[in-house]
């Protein structure tokens, strides 16, 4: 384990200048390491080398002969290695994402990744040998030792891969090769996107991706159109590179899946999520069946509000004509989210407060910074970090509420320890989407006019459509992409056609699609970094809608049950965790409950037209 590092005094210098947004916070990464050349970083790298070598010498070829106490000691030693490796890579990775165009940071992360990969190669035997233990033998050890039995969920997820693991030699090869495989293509993708600048007609200077995407929500339609056309032009210029990235990663995955005898490209994701394929299929089918009553109906309504026969892609997230242009400064965003969290539970607000006070959020849009937003759990002995690209839009407040929910979830789950804290995607979006819902309900309770209510409801419906309909369309696109790639190399036109097929189906007849929109798959990072991750957003929205209905319905001890769910991390299966709420994700009718909430909001918006 590493020694605790002193916490830096958090002062004004830790904030990026945010102009009209106020002071925007930047990460204080000293809780991980004081600097790239800190002696603690070098010490931990050296420790990792030795610890992995010692672990291999102590346990390789010997797992079957360990008693319960011996196996527990091995698991705990492995956990400490996991913490140190995670701490090292969290620091290197977070520094890199602050500026992916900085060659020093890129080199530092690549060197760290290579060193950690080399150090941990001797550990490859662990999962392979563990999975060769007889079931009866492992069951007996678990029955003998309660501390060992705590790790049963970890063992179950590990042993779910038994039918798909390769020979020890091949697994070692894949481990070593990973740094020049998917990881290298991910870096190429990230650095390409971060370096792209878009010449938007009418703007004084070229804009990066985040700033250009932000213009798609501008009040002025010509400005939105100019941004959309600039994006299409930029993606078009790089489309061969993006196609190469997707072709290569999809083919690599197909090779790995074929050797591992995975029944489908999605199966590995389902295994890691500890979710049954039929549950995901039920979610997907329910959402696709609901397209007409959700996105198709809403966008026809929006076209009417905007006075248009058909919508263009740059109208999808346009503000309503009655909506007053609004910039939300950082202090207001913090106050809004903290009040919403506090109204639900003072404990939740207390857990969220350090993110704002101690440098756990990096909010500003900066040159070279990775696009989008995320919450990184780092390791259970430190704390999470949240990244935003804050531009003062009301939607950015919801993004803050979302990512802060992840952060609170990660803090609560850390009590499970490193191996049990990670939450499968079945529940990973619960706290984030619940945080958004709390913030939305708080704002809705404060509206003073019908126009304000309509604006807020419409914004929430659009967010939910983006979370549910759009993400399931993304999932279908990935399914089609991987299936088509299995038949051969895909041209950019091939990928474009797959993208448009799901866009037309999901968005409906209210839309006309400009030339160039067919390339907009190119910037979605989940397709590159985490294949088939996207269904987690729809999963989380449907689950939270059902949870919130239970909360509003006065389910006894809801707050305590909710905190128990978050604290469980990855220590329990979703069936066990949701039983106290009377929810069962395996029930095909379950997903209709969440979709009906969205439909109900659209009903209310339609009623306002009468």
mmCIF file of C-alpha atoms in Angstrom, residues 37-379:
data_model
loop_
_atom_site.group_PDB
_atom_site.id
_atom_site.type_symbol
_atom_site.label_atom_id
_atom_site.label_comp_id
_atom_site.label_asym_id
_atom_site.label_seq_id
_atom_site.Cartn_x
_atom_site.Cartn_y
_atom_site.Cartn_z
ATOM 1 C CA UNK A 37 8.362 13.065 -10.732
ATOM 2 C CA UNK A 38 7.207 12.519 -7.136
ATOM 3 C CA UNK A 39 9.342 9.896 -5.377
ATOM 4 C CA UNK A 40 6.126 8.155 -4.290
ATOM 5 C CA UNK A 41 5.199 7.480 -7.919
ATOM 6 C CA UNK A 42 8.563 5.855 -8.650
ATOM 7 C CA UNK A 43 8.407 3.991 -5.336
ATOM 8 C CA UNK A 44 4.975 2.556 -6.127
ATOM 9 C CA UNK A 45 6.096 1.480 -9.591
ATOM 10 C CA UNK A 46 9.032 -0.358 -8.041
ATOM 11 C CA UNK A 47 6.763 -1.861 -5.382
ATOM 12 C CA UNK A 48 4.381 -3.076 -8.094
ATOM 13 C CA UNK A 49 7.196 -4.827 -9.969
ATOM 14 C CA UNK A 50 8.279 -6.668 -6.840
ATOM 15 C CA UNK A 51 4.782 -7.388 -5.500
ATOM 16 C CA UNK A 52 3.670 -8.988 -8.775
ATOM 17 C CA UNK A 53 6.812 -11.086 -8.994
ATOM 18 C CA UNK A 54 6.401 -12.166 -5.357
ATOM 19 C CA UNK A 55 2.726 -12.981 -5.900
ATOM 20 C CA UNK A 56 3.555 -15.183 -8.858
ATOM 21 C CA UNK A 57 6.341 -16.941 -6.950
ATOM 22 C CA UNK A 58 4.058 -17.545 -3.964
ATOM 23 C CA UNK A 59 0.920 -18.724 -5.715
ATOM 24 C CA UNK A 60 1.390 -19.805 -9.340
ATOM 25 C CA UNK A 61 0.689 -23.509 -9.653
ATOM 26 C CA UNK A 62 -0.328 -23.711 -5.996
ATOM 27 C CA UNK A 63 -3.910 -22.410 -5.769
ATOM 28 C CA UNK A 64 -5.494 -25.869 -5.655
ATOM 29 C CA UNK A 65 -3.455 -26.703 -2.546
ATOM 30 C CA UNK A 66 -4.440 -23.607 -0.527
ATOM 31 C CA UNK A 67 -6.796 -23.857 2.417
ATOM 32 C CA UNK A 68 -9.398 -21.154 3.066
ATOM 33 C CA UNK A 69 -7.002 -18.940 5.041
ATOM 34 C CA UNK A 70 -4.319 -19.282 2.375
ATOM 35 C CA UNK A 71 -6.716 -18.429 -0.458
ATOM 36 C CA UNK A 72 -7.980 -15.416 1.478
ATOM 37 C CA UNK A 73 -4.400 -14.180 1.889
ATOM 38 C CA UNK A 74 -3.877 -14.554 -1.870
ATOM 39 C CA UNK A 75 -7.052 -12.612 -2.669
ATOM 40 C CA UNK A 76 -6.095 -9.826 -0.281
ATOM 41 C CA UNK A 77 -2.576 -9.618 -1.728
ATOM 42 C CA UNK A 78 -4.057 -9.424 -5.227
ATOM 43 C CA UNK A 79 -6.379 -6.644 -4.026
ATOM 44 C CA UNK A 80 -3.450 -4.563 -2.752
ATOM 45 C CA UNK A 81 -1.707 -4.937 -6.099
ATOM 46 C CA UNK A 82 -4.917 -3.839 -7.819
ATOM 47 C CA UNK A 83 -5.041 -0.711 -5.639
ATOM 48 C CA UNK A 84 -1.472 0.342 -6.410
ATOM 49 C CA UNK A 85 -1.749 -0.344 -10.144
ATOM 50 C CA UNK A 86 -5.057 1.530 -10.206
ATOM 51 C CA UNK A 87 -3.619 4.497 -8.374
ATOM 52 C CA UNK A 88 -0.678 4.764 -10.753
ATOM 53 C CA UNK A 89 -2.821 4.547 -13.880
ATOM 54 C CA UNK A 90 -5.531 6.860 -12.490
ATOM 55 C CA UNK A 91 -2.958 9.600 -11.972
ATOM 56 C CA UNK A 92 -1.373 9.148 -15.385
ATOM 57 C CA UNK A 93 -4.753 8.918 -17.113
ATOM 58 C CA UNK A 94 -6.360 11.929 -15.431
ATOM 59 C CA UNK A 95 -3.340 14.122 -16.211
ATOM 60 C CA UNK A 96 -3.559 12.984 -19.826
ATOM 61 C CA UNK A 97 -7.269 13.757 -20.134
ATOM 62 C CA UNK A 98 -6.652 17.296 -18.885
ATOM 63 C CA UNK A 99 -4.621 17.892 -22.052
ATOM 64 C CA UNK A 100 -4.423 15.059 -24.563
ATOM 65 C CA UNK A 101 -2.400 17.255 -26.927
ATOM 66 C CA UNK A 102 0.468 17.645 -24.462
ATOM 67 C CA UNK A 103 3.161 15.272 -25.681
ATOM 68 C CA UNK A 104 4.765 15.038 -22.225
ATOM 69 C CA UNK A 105 1.495 13.907 -20.657
ATOM 70 C CA UNK A 106 0.862 11.454 -23.487
ATOM 71 C CA UNK A 107 4.349 9.982 -23.074
ATOM 72 C CA UNK A 108 3.974 9.825 -19.300
ATOM 73 C CA UNK A 109 0.709 7.876 -19.594
ATOM 74 C CA UNK A 110 2.039 5.555 -22.314
ATOM 75 C CA UNK A 111 5.172 4.826 -20.282
ATOM 76 C CA UNK A 112 3.125 4.211 -17.146
ATOM 77 C CA UNK A 113 0.751 1.915 -19.016
ATOM 78 C CA UNK A 114 3.654 -0.044 -20.491
ATOM 79 C CA UNK A 115 5.366 -0.363 -17.132
ATOM 80 C CA UNK A 116 2.175 -1.467 -15.341
ATOM 81 C CA UNK A 117 1.389 -3.961 -18.111
ATOM 82 C CA UNK A 118 4.874 -5.449 -17.850
ATOM 83 C CA UNK A 119 4.680 -5.564 -14.047
ATOM 84 C CA UNK A 120 1.308 -7.319 -13.992
ATOM 85 C CA UNK A 121 2.055 -9.895 -16.683
ATOM 86 C CA UNK A 122 3.043 -12.459 -14.000
ATOM 87 C CA UNK A 123 -0.511 -12.168 -12.615
ATOM 88 C CA UNK A 124 -2.174 -13.564 -15.736
ATOM 89 C CA UNK A 125 -2.071 -17.025 -14.189
ATOM 90 C CA UNK A 126 -4.407 -15.939 -11.372
ATOM 91 C CA UNK A 127 -7.777 -15.972 -13.131
ATOM 92 C CA UNK A 128 -6.830 -18.936 -15.318
ATOM 93 C CA UNK A 129 -5.726 -21.116 -12.428
ATOM 94 C CA UNK A 130 -8.536 -19.936 -10.175
ATOM 95 C CA UNK A 131 -11.069 -20.991 -12.802
ATOM 96 C CA UNK A 132 -9.580 -24.473 -12.844
ATOM 97 C CA UNK A 133 -10.504 -25.000 -9.187
ATOM 98 C CA UNK A 134 -13.250 -27.576 -8.766
ATOM 99 C CA UNK A 135 -16.636 -26.107 -7.805
ATOM 100 C CA UNK A 136 -17.031 -28.414 -4.818
ATOM 101 C CA UNK A 137 -13.556 -27.512 -3.540
ATOM 102 C CA UNK A 138 -14.210 -23.757 -3.795
ATOM 103 C CA UNK A 139 -17.658 -24.095 -2.205
ATOM 104 C CA UNK A 140 -16.100 -25.901 0.746
ATOM 105 C CA UNK A 141 -13.498 -23.150 1.254
ATOM 106 C CA UNK A 142 -16.164 -20.456 1.101
ATOM 107 C CA UNK A 143 -18.242 -22.301 3.689
ATOM 108 C CA UNK A 144 -15.241 -22.494 6.017
ATOM 109 C CA UNK A 145 -14.278 -18.823 6.019
ATOM 110 C CA UNK A 146 -16.724 -15.881 6.131
ATOM 111 C CA UNK A 147 -14.041 -13.343 5.146
ATOM 112 C CA UNK A 148 -13.303 -15.357 2.027
ATOM 113 C CA UNK A 149 -17.010 -15.805 1.316
ATOM 114 C CA UNK A 150 -17.320 -11.991 1.088
ATOM 115 C CA UNK A 151 -15.536 -12.226 -2.255
ATOM 116 C CA UNK A 152 -18.007 -14.724 -3.716
ATOM 117 C CA UNK A 153 -19.513 -12.178 -6.175
ATOM 118 C CA UNK A 154 -15.997 -11.490 -7.503
ATOM 119 C CA UNK A 155 -15.386 -15.214 -7.920
ATOM 120 C CA UNK A 156 -18.714 -15.698 -9.682
ATOM 121 C CA UNK A 157 -17.928 -12.987 -12.232
ATOM 122 C CA UNK A 158 -14.452 -14.434 -12.698
ATOM 123 C CA UNK A 159 -15.753 -17.967 -13.193
ATOM 124 C CA UNK A 160 -18.392 -16.791 -15.643
ATOM 125 C CA UNK A 161 -15.454 -16.431 -18.035
ATOM 126 C CA UNK A 162 -14.414 -20.073 -17.597
ATOM 127 C CA UNK A 163 -15.963 -21.251 -20.887
ATOM 128 C CA UNK A 164 -14.176 -18.423 -22.690
ATOM 129 C CA UNK A 165 -10.649 -18.395 -21.330
ATOM 130 C CA UNK A 166 -7.714 -19.398 -23.503
ATOM 131 C CA UNK A 167 -4.484 -21.194 -22.740
ATOM 132 C CA UNK A 168 -2.156 -19.618 -20.213
ATOM 133 C CA UNK A 169 0.334 -18.766 -22.956
ATOM 134 C CA UNK A 170 -2.264 -17.074 -25.154
ATOM 135 C CA UNK A 171 -3.683 -15.096 -22.230
ATOM 136 C CA UNK A 172 -0.181 -13.837 -21.380
ATOM 137 C CA UNK A 173 0.346 -12.844 -24.995
ATOM 138 C CA UNK A 174 -2.936 -10.898 -25.124
ATOM 139 C CA UNK A 175 -2.068 -9.149 -21.869
ATOM 140 C CA UNK A 176 1.320 -8.022 -23.198
ATOM 141 C CA UNK A 177 -0.052 -7.122 -26.622
ATOM 142 C CA UNK A 178 -2.849 -4.933 -25.211
ATOM 143 C CA UNK A 179 -0.726 -1.767 -25.102
ATOM 144 C CA UNK A 180 -0.368 -1.775 -28.891
ATOM 145 C CA UNK A 181 -3.858 -3.100 -29.547
ATOM 146 C CA UNK A 182 -7.109 -1.442 -28.490
ATOM 147 C CA UNK A 183 -5.321 0.898 -26.084
ATOM 148 C CA UNK A 184 -3.195 2.397 -28.847
ATOM 149 C CA UNK A 185 -6.191 2.868 -31.150
ATOM 150 C CA UNK A 186 -8.090 4.522 -28.280
ATOM 151 C CA UNK A 187 -5.264 7.034 -27.865
ATOM 152 C CA UNK A 188 -5.221 7.768 -31.594
ATOM 153 C CA UNK A 189 -8.974 8.389 -31.502
ATOM 154 C CA UNK A 190 -8.759 10.628 -28.415
ATOM 155 C CA UNK A 191 -5.850 12.675 -29.709
ATOM 156 C CA UNK A 192 -7.453 13.114 -33.128
ATOM 157 C CA UNK A 193 -10.712 14.379 -31.641
ATOM 158 C CA UNK A 194 -8.996 16.638 -29.126
ATOM 159 C CA UNK A 195 -6.903 18.194 -31.890
ATOM 160 C CA UNK A 196 -9.778 18.859 -34.283
ATOM 161 C CA UNK A 197 -10.824 22.471 -34.810
ATOM 162 C CA UNK A 198 -13.989 23.442 -36.673
ATOM 163 C CA UNK A 199 -14.353 26.538 -38.854
ATOM 164 C CA UNK A 200 -17.931 27.586 -38.053
ATOM 165 C CA UNK A 201 -19.304 30.213 -40.429
ATOM 166 C CA UNK A 202 -19.888 33.485 -38.625
ATOM 167 C CA UNK A 203 -17.581 32.721 -35.688
ATOM 168 C CA UNK A 204 -14.460 34.797 -35.112
ATOM 169 C CA UNK A 205 -12.180 31.796 -34.679
ATOM 170 C CA UNK A 206 -12.150 28.039 -35.127
ATOM 171 C CA UNK A 207 -13.713 26.085 -32.285
ATOM 172 C CA UNK A 208 -12.911 22.738 -30.686
ATOM 173 C CA UNK A 209 -15.391 19.869 -30.616
ATOM 174 C CA UNK A 210 -17.076 20.759 -27.304
ATOM 175 C CA UNK A 211 -17.605 24.394 -28.247
ATOM 176 C CA UNK A 212 -18.944 23.447 -31.680
ATOM 177 C CA UNK A 213 -21.349 20.846 -30.275
ATOM 178 C CA UNK A 214 -22.485 23.467 -27.766
ATOM 179 C CA UNK A 215 -23.640 25.693 -30.636
ATOM 180 C CA UNK A 216 -26.217 23.034 -31.563
ATOM 181 C CA UNK A 217 -28.258 24.310 -28.604
ATOM 182 C CA UNK A 218 -27.966 27.983 -29.577
ATOM 183 C CA UNK A 219 -31.135 30.075 -29.892
ATOM 184 C CA UNK A 220 -30.210 31.252 -33.406
ATOM 185 C CA UNK A 221 -31.061 28.647 -36.039
ATOM 186 C CA UNK A 222 -28.468 29.874 -38.593
ATOM 187 C CA UNK A 223 -25.787 29.525 -35.933
ATOM 188 C CA UNK A 224 -26.906 25.968 -35.144
ATOM 189 C CA UNK A 225 -26.879 25.097 -38.844
ATOM 190 C CA UNK A 226 -23.403 26.556 -39.269
ATOM 191 C CA UNK A 227 -22.136 24.414 -36.390
ATOM 192 C CA UNK A 228 -23.730 21.245 -37.778
ATOM 193 C CA UNK A 229 -22.239 21.843 -41.220
ATOM 194 C CA UNK A 230 -18.807 22.571 -39.718
ATOM 195 C CA UNK A 231 -18.973 19.305 -37.772
ATOM 196 C CA UNK A 232 -19.936 17.407 -40.912
ATOM 197 C CA UNK A 233 -17.071 18.986 -42.825
ATOM 198 C CA UNK A 234 -14.579 18.199 -40.061
ATOM 199 C CA UNK A 235 -15.698 14.610 -39.610
ATOM 200 C CA UNK A 236 -15.733 14.140 -43.374
ATOM 201 C CA UNK A 237 -12.080 15.142 -43.621
ATOM 202 C CA UNK A 238 -11.118 12.558 -41.003
ATOM 203 C CA UNK A 239 -13.631 9.881 -41.942
ATOM 204 C CA UNK A 240 -11.033 7.469 -43.357
ATOM 205 C CA UNK A 241 -9.085 7.588 -40.105
ATOM 206 C CA UNK A 242 -12.218 7.090 -37.981
ATOM 207 C CA UNK A 243 -13.278 4.231 -40.248
ATOM 208 C CA UNK A 244 -9.875 2.625 -39.813
ATOM 209 C CA UNK A 245 -10.147 2.900 -36.017
ATOM 210 C CA UNK A 246 -13.597 1.264 -35.998
ATOM 211 C CA UNK A 247 -12.674 -1.416 -38.548
ATOM 212 C CA UNK A 248 -9.569 -2.370 -36.609
ATOM 213 C CA UNK A 249 -11.181 -2.442 -33.172
ATOM 214 C CA UNK A 250 -14.233 -4.344 -34.390
ATOM 215 C CA UNK A 251 -12.020 -6.899 -36.149
ATOM 216 C CA UNK A 252 -9.783 -7.278 -33.109
ATOM 217 C CA UNK A 253 -12.873 -7.877 -30.989
ATOM 218 C CA UNK A 254 -14.214 -10.421 -33.479
ATOM 219 C CA UNK A 255 -10.914 -12.314 -33.345
ATOM 220 C CA UNK A 256 -10.842 -12.323 -29.559
ATOM 221 C CA UNK A 257 -14.512 -13.307 -29.344
ATOM 222 C CA UNK A 258 -14.037 -16.119 -31.860
ATOM 223 C CA UNK A 259 -11.088 -17.560 -29.990
ATOM 224 C CA UNK A 260 -12.973 -17.227 -26.709
ATOM 225 C CA UNK A 261 -16.083 -18.831 -28.242
ATOM 226 C CA UNK A 262 -18.309 -15.918 -27.309
ATOM 227 C CA UNK A 263 -21.788 -16.507 -28.737
ATOM 228 C CA UNK A 264 -22.192 -12.847 -29.751
ATOM 229 C CA UNK A 265 -20.190 -9.596 -29.828
ATOM 230 C CA UNK A 266 -22.332 -8.299 -26.953
ATOM 231 C CA UNK A 267 -21.855 -11.339 -24.720
ATOM 232 C CA UNK A 268 -18.606 -10.220 -23.099
ATOM 233 C CA UNK A 269 -20.227 -6.945 -22.041
ATOM 234 C CA UNK A 270 -23.202 -8.780 -20.571
ATOM 235 C CA UNK A 271 -20.867 -11.078 -18.623
ATOM 236 C CA UNK A 272 -18.887 -8.164 -17.211
ATOM 237 C CA UNK A 273 -22.142 -6.418 -16.313
ATOM 238 C CA UNK A 274 -23.454 -9.526 -14.564
ATOM 239 C CA UNK A 275 -26.694 -9.171 -16.510
ATOM 240 C CA UNK A 276 -28.602 -11.767 -18.451
ATOM 241 C CA UNK A 277 -28.740 -11.212 -22.246
ATOM 242 C CA UNK A 278 -32.516 -11.625 -22.201
ATOM 243 C CA UNK A 279 -32.834 -8.679 -19.782
ATOM 244 C CA UNK A 280 -30.926 -6.409 -22.174
ATOM 245 C CA UNK A 281 -32.925 -7.735 -25.107
ATOM 246 C CA UNK A 282 -36.178 -6.987 -23.257
ATOM 247 C CA UNK A 283 -34.984 -3.422 -22.624
ATOM 248 C CA UNK A 284 -33.948 -2.940 -26.238
ATOM 249 C CA UNK A 285 -37.214 -4.319 -27.636
ATOM 250 C CA UNK A 286 -39.356 -2.252 -25.251
ATOM 251 C CA UNK A 287 -37.591 0.966 -26.236
ATOM 252 C CA UNK A 288 -37.719 0.293 -29.981
ATOM 253 C CA UNK A 289 -41.423 -0.536 -29.709
ATOM 254 C CA UNK A 290 -41.936 2.763 -27.884
ATOM 255 C CA UNK A 291 -40.224 4.957 -30.512
ATOM 256 C CA UNK A 292 -43.612 6.069 -32.011
ATOM 257 C CA UNK A 293 -45.061 7.200 -28.668
ATOM 258 C CA UNK A 294 -41.820 8.787 -27.490
ATOM 259 C CA UNK A 295 -39.342 10.324 -29.935
ATOM 260 C CA UNK A 296 -41.568 10.299 -33.036
ATOM 261 C CA UNK A 297 -44.430 11.991 -31.191
ATOM 262 C CA UNK A 298 -42.261 14.469 -29.307
ATOM 263 C CA UNK A 299 -40.306 15.673 -32.321
ATOM 264 C CA UNK A 300 -43.502 16.245 -34.324
ATOM 265 C CA UNK A 301 -44.615 18.403 -31.406
ATOM 266 C CA UNK A 302 -41.298 20.240 -31.370
ATOM 267 C CA UNK A 303 -41.494 20.943 -35.099
ATOM 268 C CA UNK A 304 -44.856 22.586 -34.446
ATOM 269 C CA UNK A 305 -43.379 24.728 -31.656
ATOM 270 C CA UNK A 306 -40.532 25.828 -33.907
ATOM 271 C CA UNK A 307 -42.920 26.596 -36.784
ATOM 272 C CA UNK A 308 -41.260 24.076 -39.087
ATOM 273 C CA UNK A 309 -42.655 21.441 -41.433
ATOM 274 C CA UNK A 310 -39.698 19.178 -40.673
ATOM 275 C CA UNK A 311 -36.784 19.361 -38.288
ATOM 276 C CA UNK A 312 -33.143 19.303 -39.269
ATOM 277 C CA UNK A 313 -30.472 17.659 -37.150
ATOM 278 C CA UNK A 314 -29.484 21.073 -35.814
ATOM 279 C CA UNK A 315 -33.006 21.501 -34.401
ATOM 280 C CA UNK A 316 -32.970 18.347 -32.289
ATOM 281 C CA UNK A 317 -31.626 20.082 -29.173
ATOM 282 C CA UNK A 318 -32.723 23.612 -30.048
ATOM 283 C CA UNK A 319 -34.234 25.690 -27.239
ATOM 284 C CA UNK A 320 -37.945 26.412 -27.489
ATOM 285 C CA UNK A 321 -39.014 29.822 -28.889
ATOM 286 C CA UNK A 322 -40.564 30.688 -25.504
ATOM 287 C CA UNK A 323 -37.349 29.789 -23.685
ATOM 288 C CA UNK A 324 -35.394 32.738 -22.394
ATOM 289 C CA UNK A 325 -31.666 32.497 -23.201
ATOM 290 C CA UNK A 326 -29.948 31.638 -19.977
ATOM 291 C CA UNK A 327 -26.386 31.266 -18.823
ATOM 292 C CA UNK A 328 -25.916 29.507 -15.517
ATOM 293 C CA UNK A 329 -22.803 30.511 -13.613
ATOM 294 C CA UNK A 330 -20.868 27.886 -11.681
ATOM 295 C CA UNK A 331 -21.980 29.066 -8.239
ATOM 296 C CA UNK A 332 -25.636 28.773 -9.272
ATOM 297 C CA UNK A 333 -25.074 25.334 -10.765
ATOM 298 C CA UNK A 334 -23.456 24.144 -7.540
ATOM 299 C CA UNK A 335 -26.245 25.641 -5.405
ATOM 300 C CA UNK A 336 -28.971 24.082 -7.580
ATOM 301 C CA UNK A 337 -27.549 20.576 -7.446
ATOM 302 C CA UNK A 338 -26.566 20.719 -3.778
ATOM 303 C CA UNK A 339 -30.059 21.901 -2.775
ATOM 304 C CA UNK A 340 -31.652 19.096 -4.787
ATOM 305 C CA UNK A 341 -29.371 16.494 -3.227
ATOM 306 C CA UNK A 342 -29.893 17.964 0.247
ATOM 307 C CA UNK A 343 -33.687 17.992 -0.097
ATOM 308 C CA UNK A 344 -33.571 14.249 -0.664
ATOM 309 C CA UNK A 345 -30.973 13.535 1.989
ATOM 310 C CA UNK A 346 -28.579 15.752 3.977
ATOM 311 C CA UNK A 347 -26.178 12.805 3.910
ATOM 312 C CA UNK A 348 -26.137 12.834 0.122
ATOM 313 C CA UNK A 349 -25.357 16.559 0.090
ATOM 314 C CA UNK A 350 -22.559 16.020 2.612
ATOM 315 C CA UNK A 351 -21.042 13.335 0.397
ATOM 316 C CA UNK A 352 -21.213 15.666 -2.623
ATOM 317 C CA UNK A 353 -19.697 18.730 -0.911
ATOM 318 C CA UNK A 354 -15.997 17.719 -1.061
ATOM 319 C CA UNK A 355 -16.186 17.456 -4.842
ATOM 320 C CA UNK A 356 -16.676 21.222 -4.957
ATOM 321 C CA UNK A 357 -14.360 22.155 -2.082
ATOM 322 C CA UNK A 358 -11.349 19.885 -2.499
ATOM 323 C CA UNK A 359 -10.459 19.872 -6.168
ATOM 324 C CA UNK A 360 -12.335 16.748 -7.186
ATOM 325 C CA UNK A 361 -13.962 18.445 -10.227
ATOM 326 C CA UNK A 362 -12.320 19.752 -13.398
ATOM 327 C CA UNK A 363 -14.977 21.877 -15.090
ATOM 328 C CA UNK A 364 -13.494 24.284 -17.624
ATOM 329 C CA UNK A 365 -13.268 23.854 -21.390
ATOM 330 C CA UNK A 366 -9.582 24.003 -22.253
ATOM 331 C CA UNK A 367 -7.408 23.398 -25.300
ATOM 332 C CA UNK A 368 -6.587 19.709 -25.633
ATOM 333 C CA UNK A 369 -8.904 18.612 -22.834
ATOM 334 C CA UNK A 370 -10.833 15.413 -23.514
ATOM 335 C CA UNK A 371 -14.424 16.069 -24.634
ATOM 336 C CA UNK A 372 -17.508 15.011 -22.718
ATOM 337 C CA UNK A 373 -17.865 14.296 -19.027
ATOM 338 C CA UNK A 374 -17.143 11.410 -16.674
ATOM 339 C CA UNK A 375 -16.627 10.393 -13.067
ATOM 340 C CA UNK A 376 -13.479 8.350 -12.472
ATOM 341 C CA UNK A 377 -13.523 6.254 -9.276
ATOM 342 C CA UNK A 378 -9.683 6.027 -9.126
ATOM 343 C CA UNK A 379 -9.157 3.600 -6.209
#
